[in-house]
Coordinates of C-alpha atoms in Angstrom, one line a residue:
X152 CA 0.0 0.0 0.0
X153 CA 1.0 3.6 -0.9
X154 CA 1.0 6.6 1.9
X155 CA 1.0 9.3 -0.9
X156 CA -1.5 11.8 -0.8
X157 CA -3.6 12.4 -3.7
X158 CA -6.1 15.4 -4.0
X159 CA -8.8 15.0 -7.0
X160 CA -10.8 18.3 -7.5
X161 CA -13.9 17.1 -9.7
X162 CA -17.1 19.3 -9.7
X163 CA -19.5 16.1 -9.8
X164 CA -17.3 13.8 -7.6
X165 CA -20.6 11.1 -7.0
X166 CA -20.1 10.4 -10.6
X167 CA -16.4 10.3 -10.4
X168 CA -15.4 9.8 -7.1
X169 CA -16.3 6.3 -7.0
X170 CA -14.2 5.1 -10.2
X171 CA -11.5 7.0 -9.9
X172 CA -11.3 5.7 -6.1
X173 CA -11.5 2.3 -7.8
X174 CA -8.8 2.5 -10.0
X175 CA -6.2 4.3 -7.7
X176 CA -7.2 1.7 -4.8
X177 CA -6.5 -1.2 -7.3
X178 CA -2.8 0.0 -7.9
X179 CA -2.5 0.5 -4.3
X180 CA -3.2 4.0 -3.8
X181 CA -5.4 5.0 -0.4
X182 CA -5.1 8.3 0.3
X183 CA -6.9 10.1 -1.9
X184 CA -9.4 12.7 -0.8
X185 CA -12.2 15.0 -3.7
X186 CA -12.9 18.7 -3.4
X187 CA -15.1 20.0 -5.6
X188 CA -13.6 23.6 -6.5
X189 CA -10.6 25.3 -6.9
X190 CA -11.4 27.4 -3.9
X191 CA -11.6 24.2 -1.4
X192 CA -8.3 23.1 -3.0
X193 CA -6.5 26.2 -1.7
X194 CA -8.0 25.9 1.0
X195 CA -7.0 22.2 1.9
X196 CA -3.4 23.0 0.2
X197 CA -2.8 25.6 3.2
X198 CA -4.3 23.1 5.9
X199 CA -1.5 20.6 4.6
X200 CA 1.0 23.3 5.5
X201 CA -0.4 24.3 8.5
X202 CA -0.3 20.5 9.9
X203 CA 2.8 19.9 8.0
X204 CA 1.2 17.4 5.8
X205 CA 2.4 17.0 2.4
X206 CA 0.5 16.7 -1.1
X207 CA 1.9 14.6 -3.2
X208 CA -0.2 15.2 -6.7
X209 CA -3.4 16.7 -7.5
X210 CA -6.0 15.3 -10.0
X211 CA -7.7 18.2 -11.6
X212 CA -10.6 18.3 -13.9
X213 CA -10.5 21.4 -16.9
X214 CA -13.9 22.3 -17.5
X215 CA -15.4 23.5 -14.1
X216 CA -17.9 26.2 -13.5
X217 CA -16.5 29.1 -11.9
X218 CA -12.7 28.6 -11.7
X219 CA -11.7 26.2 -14.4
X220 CA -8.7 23.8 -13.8
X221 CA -6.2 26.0 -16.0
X222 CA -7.5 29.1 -13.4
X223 CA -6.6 26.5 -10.9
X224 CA -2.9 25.5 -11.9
X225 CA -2.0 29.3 -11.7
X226 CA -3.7 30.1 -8.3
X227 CA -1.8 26.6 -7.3
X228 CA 1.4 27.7 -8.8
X229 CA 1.6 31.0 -7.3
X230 CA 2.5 29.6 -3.9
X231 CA 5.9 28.7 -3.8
X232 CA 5.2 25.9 -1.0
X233 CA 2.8 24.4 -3.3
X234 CA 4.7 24.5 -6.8
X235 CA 6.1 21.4 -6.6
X236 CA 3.4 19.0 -6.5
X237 CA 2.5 17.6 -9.7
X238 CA -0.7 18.7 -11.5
X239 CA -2.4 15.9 -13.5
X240 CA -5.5 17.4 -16.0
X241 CA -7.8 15.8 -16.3
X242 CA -10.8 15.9 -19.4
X243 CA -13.4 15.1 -21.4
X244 CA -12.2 17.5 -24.3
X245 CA -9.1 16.6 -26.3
X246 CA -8.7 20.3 -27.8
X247 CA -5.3 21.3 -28.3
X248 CA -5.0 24.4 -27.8
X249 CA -6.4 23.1 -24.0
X250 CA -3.6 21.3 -24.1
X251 CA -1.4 23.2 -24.5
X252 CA -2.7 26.2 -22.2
X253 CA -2.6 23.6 -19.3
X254 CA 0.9 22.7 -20.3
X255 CA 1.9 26.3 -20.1
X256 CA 0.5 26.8 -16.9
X257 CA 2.2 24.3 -15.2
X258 CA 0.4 20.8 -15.8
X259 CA 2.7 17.6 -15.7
X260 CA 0.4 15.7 -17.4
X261 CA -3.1 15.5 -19.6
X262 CA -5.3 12.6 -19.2
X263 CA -8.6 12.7 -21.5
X264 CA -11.7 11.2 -20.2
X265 CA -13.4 8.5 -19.6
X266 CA -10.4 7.5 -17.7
X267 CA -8.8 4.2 -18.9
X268 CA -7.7 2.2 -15.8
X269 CA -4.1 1.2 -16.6
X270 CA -3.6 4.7 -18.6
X271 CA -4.8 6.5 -15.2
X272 CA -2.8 4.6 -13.0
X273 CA 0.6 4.7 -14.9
X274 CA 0.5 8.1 -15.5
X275 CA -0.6 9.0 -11.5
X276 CA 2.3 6.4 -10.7
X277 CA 4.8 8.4 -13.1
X278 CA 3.7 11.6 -11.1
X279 CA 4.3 10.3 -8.1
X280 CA 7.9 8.7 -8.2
X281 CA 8.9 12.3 -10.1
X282 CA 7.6 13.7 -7.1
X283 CA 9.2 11.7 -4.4
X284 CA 12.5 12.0 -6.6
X285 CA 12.0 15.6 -6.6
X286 CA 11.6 15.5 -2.4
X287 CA 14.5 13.1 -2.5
X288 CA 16.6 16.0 -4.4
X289 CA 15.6 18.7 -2.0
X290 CA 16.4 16.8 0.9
X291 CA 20.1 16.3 -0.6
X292 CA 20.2 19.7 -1.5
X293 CA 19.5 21.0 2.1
X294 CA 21.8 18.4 3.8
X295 CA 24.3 19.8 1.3
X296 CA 23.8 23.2 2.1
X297 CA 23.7 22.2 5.4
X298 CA 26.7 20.6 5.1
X299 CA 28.2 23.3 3.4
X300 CA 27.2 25.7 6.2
X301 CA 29.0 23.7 8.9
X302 CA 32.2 23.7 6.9
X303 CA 32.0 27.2 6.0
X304 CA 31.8 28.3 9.6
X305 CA 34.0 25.6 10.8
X306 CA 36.4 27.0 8.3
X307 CA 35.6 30.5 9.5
X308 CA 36.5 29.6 13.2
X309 CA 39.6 27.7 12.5
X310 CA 40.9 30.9 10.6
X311 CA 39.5 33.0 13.4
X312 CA 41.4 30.5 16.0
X313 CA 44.8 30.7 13.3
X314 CA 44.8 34.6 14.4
X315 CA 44.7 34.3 18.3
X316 CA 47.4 33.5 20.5
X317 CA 46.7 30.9 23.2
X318 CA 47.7 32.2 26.1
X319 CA 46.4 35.6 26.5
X320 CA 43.6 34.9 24.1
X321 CA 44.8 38.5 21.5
X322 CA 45.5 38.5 18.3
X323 CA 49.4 36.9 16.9
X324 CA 51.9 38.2 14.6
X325 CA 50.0 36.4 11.8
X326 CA 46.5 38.8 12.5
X327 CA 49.1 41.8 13.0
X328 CA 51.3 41.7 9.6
X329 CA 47.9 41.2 8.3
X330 CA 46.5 44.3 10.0
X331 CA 49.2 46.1 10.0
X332 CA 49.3 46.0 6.1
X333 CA 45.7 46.8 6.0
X334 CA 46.1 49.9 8.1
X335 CA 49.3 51.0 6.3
X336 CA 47.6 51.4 3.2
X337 CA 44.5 53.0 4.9
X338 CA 46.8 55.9 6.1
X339 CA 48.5 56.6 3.3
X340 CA 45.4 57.0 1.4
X341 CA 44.2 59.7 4.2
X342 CA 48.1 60.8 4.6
X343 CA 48.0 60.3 8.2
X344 CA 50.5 59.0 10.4
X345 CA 50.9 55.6 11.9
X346 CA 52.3 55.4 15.3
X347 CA 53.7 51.4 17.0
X348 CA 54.5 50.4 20.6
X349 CA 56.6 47.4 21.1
X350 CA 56.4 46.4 25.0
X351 CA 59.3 44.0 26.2
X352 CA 58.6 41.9 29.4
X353 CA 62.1 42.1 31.2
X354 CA 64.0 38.8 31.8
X355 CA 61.2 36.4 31.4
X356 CA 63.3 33.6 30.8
X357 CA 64.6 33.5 34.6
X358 CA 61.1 34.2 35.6
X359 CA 59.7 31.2 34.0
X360 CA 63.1 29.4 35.3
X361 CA 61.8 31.0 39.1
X362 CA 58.5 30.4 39.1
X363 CA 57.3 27.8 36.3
X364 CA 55.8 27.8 33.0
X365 CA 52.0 27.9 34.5
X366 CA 53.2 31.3 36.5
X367 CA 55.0 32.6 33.5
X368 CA 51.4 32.4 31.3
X369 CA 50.0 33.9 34.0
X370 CA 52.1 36.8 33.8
X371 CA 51.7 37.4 30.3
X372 CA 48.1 37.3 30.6
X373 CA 48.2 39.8 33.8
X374 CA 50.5 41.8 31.2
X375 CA 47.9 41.7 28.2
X376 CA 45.1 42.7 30.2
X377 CA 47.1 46.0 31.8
X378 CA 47.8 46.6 28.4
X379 CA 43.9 46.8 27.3
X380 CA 43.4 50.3 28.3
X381 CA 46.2 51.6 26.5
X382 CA 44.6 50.8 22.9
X383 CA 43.2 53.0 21.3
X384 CA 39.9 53.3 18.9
X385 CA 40.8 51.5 15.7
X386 CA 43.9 50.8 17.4
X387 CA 45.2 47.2 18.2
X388 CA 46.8 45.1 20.7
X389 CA 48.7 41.8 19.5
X390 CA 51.2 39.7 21.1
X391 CA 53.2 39.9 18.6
X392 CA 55.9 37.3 19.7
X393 CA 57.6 35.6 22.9
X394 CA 56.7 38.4 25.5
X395 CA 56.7 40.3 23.1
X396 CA 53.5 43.0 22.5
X397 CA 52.5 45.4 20.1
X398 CA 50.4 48.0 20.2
X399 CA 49.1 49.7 16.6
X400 CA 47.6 52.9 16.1
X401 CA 46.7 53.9 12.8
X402 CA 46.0 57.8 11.7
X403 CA 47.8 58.6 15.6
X404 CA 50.4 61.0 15.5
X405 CA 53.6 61.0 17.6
X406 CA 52.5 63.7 19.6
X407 CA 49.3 62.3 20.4
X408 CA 51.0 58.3 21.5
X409 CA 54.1 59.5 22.7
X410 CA 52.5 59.9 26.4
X411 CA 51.6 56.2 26.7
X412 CA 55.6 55.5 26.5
X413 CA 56.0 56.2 29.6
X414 CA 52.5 55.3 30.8
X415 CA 52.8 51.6 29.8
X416 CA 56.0 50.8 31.9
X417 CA 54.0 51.9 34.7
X418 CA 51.1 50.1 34.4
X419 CA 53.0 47.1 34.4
X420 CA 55.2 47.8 37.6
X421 CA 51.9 48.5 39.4
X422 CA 50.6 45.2 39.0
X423 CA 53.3 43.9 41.4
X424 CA 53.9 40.7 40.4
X425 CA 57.1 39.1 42.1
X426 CA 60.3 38.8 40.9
X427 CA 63.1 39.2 42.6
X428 CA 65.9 39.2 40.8
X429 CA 64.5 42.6 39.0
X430 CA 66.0 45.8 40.3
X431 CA 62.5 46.9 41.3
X432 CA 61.3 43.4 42.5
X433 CA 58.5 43.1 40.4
X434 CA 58.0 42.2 36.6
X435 CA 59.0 44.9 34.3
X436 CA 58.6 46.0 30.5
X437 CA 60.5 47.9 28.7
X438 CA 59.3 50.1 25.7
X439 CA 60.4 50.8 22.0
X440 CA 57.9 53.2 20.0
X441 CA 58.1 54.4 16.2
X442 CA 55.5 57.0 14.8
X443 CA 55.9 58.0 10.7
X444 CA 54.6 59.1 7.8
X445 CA 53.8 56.1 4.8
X446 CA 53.6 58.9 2.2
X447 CA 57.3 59.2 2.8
X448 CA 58.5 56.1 3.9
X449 CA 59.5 52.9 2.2
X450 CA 56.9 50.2 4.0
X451 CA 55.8 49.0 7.1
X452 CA 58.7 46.9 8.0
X453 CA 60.2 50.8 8.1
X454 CA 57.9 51.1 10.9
X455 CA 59.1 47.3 13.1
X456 CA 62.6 48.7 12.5
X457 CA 62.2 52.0 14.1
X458 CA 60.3 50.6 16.9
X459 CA 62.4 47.5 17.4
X460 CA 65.6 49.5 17.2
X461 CA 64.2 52.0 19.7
X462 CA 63.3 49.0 22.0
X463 CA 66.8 47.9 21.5
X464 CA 68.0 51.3 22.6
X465 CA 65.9 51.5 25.9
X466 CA 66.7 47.7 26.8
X467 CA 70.4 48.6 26.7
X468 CA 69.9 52.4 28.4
X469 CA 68.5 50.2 31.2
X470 CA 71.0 47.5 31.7
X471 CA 73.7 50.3 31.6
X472 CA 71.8 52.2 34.0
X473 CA 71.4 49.3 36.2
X474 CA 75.4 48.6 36.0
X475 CA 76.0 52.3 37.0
X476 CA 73.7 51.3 39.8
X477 CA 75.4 48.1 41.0
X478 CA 78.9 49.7 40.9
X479 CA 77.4 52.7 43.0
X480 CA 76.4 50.3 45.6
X481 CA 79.2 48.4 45.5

């Protein structure tokens, strides 16, 4: 026995209802329900939906008063939740030009009457597997796009995850070239300057060697948050390497960046994090900053040079300082 649903609109269905009923139930076909206008078809086509019932083909006679069954394939055929279910004419009349207007309005098939049993029931049978094949192909088609979906954003996430460091959770040297090249060409378009901070954690190596690798992620992380406030909007905040950090701010001039220099180092020292073989006890950074102009100079590794070389400096200002210190003391 079949389960597909069949819908026959006939305007004298106790003269047809009865052998088309016959013939169906013969080829094994149950389901079938008669509504006598185009009107009650509408409305039992939007009861299906609203019980999520489906229609597998509809049986519809040409020549009915009122709406006539051409009428009816375009008022069907307007819905696009009911497009897809086949539309099998049925009449008495084997007029061309009929013919072909239900053709053109969407009929899959033209069956003249009186209905010959095996004609009726290969042609409703031919309906029906096109239908089911055409459910079968929508069903692929949304597993693939589902499918698809899941891939995109699992894509999306694993390139989102290839841009964040680990440990502190910002964005690595990979999402900063990429920004930085992004910004670069933004400001020389608006020929405005674009200003770097490269931040230094002092002598993290014995730390970690003190205190552990778990304690020495912990600093960082204690680092990159203090850090937070000190970006700027559009700005950025990367770890750009090691214990290494880098702070970007595109269209900032020197004079307006310059400040935080100084700021940053004491940010850190107020965080008081132990470690005793600094000078001041505690976890220190120390800070390189570059600020120029693209229009005027060669690229953005212009910009890492300046900065790095000026984190260079300030590393080695500080070790001589603390060698004039030590000799002092001793």
């Amino acid at each position: 026995m079949s389960d597909e649903r069949i819908v026959i609109v006939d305007d004298e269905p106790e003269e047809n209802a009865l052998i088309y009923s016959k013939v169906l139930q013969q080829a094994g076909y149950e389901n079938i329900e008669f509504v006598e206008s185009v009107d009650l078809l509408i409305h039992l086509l939007n009861e299906a939906v609203a019980q999520s019932s489906d229609i597998d083909l509809i049986l519809m006679d040409v020549l009915m008063p009122g709406k006539d069954g051409i009428e009816g394939i375009y008022q069907v055929k307007q819905y696009e939740l009911f497009n897809d279910i086949p539309i099998v004419m049925l009449s008495a009349s084997d007029d061309k030009q009929l013919l072909k207007k239900a053709f053109e309005a969407g009929a899959l098939d033209y069956i003249t009457k009186p209905v010959d049993a095996i004609e009726l029931q290969a042609r409703v049978g031919a309906a029906l597997r096109l239908n089911a094949e055409l459910k079968q192909r929508k069903r692929w088609e949304k597993e693939l796009l589902e499918m698809t979906r899941t891939l995109m954003d699992n894509n999306a996430k694993l390139e989102q995850a290839s841009f964040l460091d680990p440990v502190t959770g910002l964005l690595n040297r990979k999402a900063f070239d990429k920004r930085l090249k992004e910004d670069w060409i933004h400001a020389y378009v608006q020929k405005s300057d674009i200003s770097l901070i490269l931040v230094q954690v002092n002598d993290f190596q014995r730390f970690n060697e003190q205190k552990g690798a778990v304690q020495g992620d912990a600093c960082l992380v204690r680092v990159s948050d203090a850090l937070q406030p000190f970006v700027k909007e559009r700005g950025l905040l990367a770890r750009f390497g090691g214990t290494l950090f880098a702070l970007l701010y595109p269209s900032y001039s020197e004079a307006e960046i310059r400040p935080l220099v100084n700021a940053i180092p004491r940010a850190i020292a107020e965080l008081g994090i132990d470690f005793d073989e600094d000078e001041s006890g505690h976890v220190s950074v120390s800070v390189g900053f570059a600020s120029v102009d693209p229009a005027v100079t060669p690229g953005p590794i212009t910009l890492l040079q300046s900065a790095d070389l000026d984190l260079a400096t300030e590393r080695l200002d500080e070790a001589l300082d603390a060698e004039i210190h030590a000799r002092v003391e001793n």
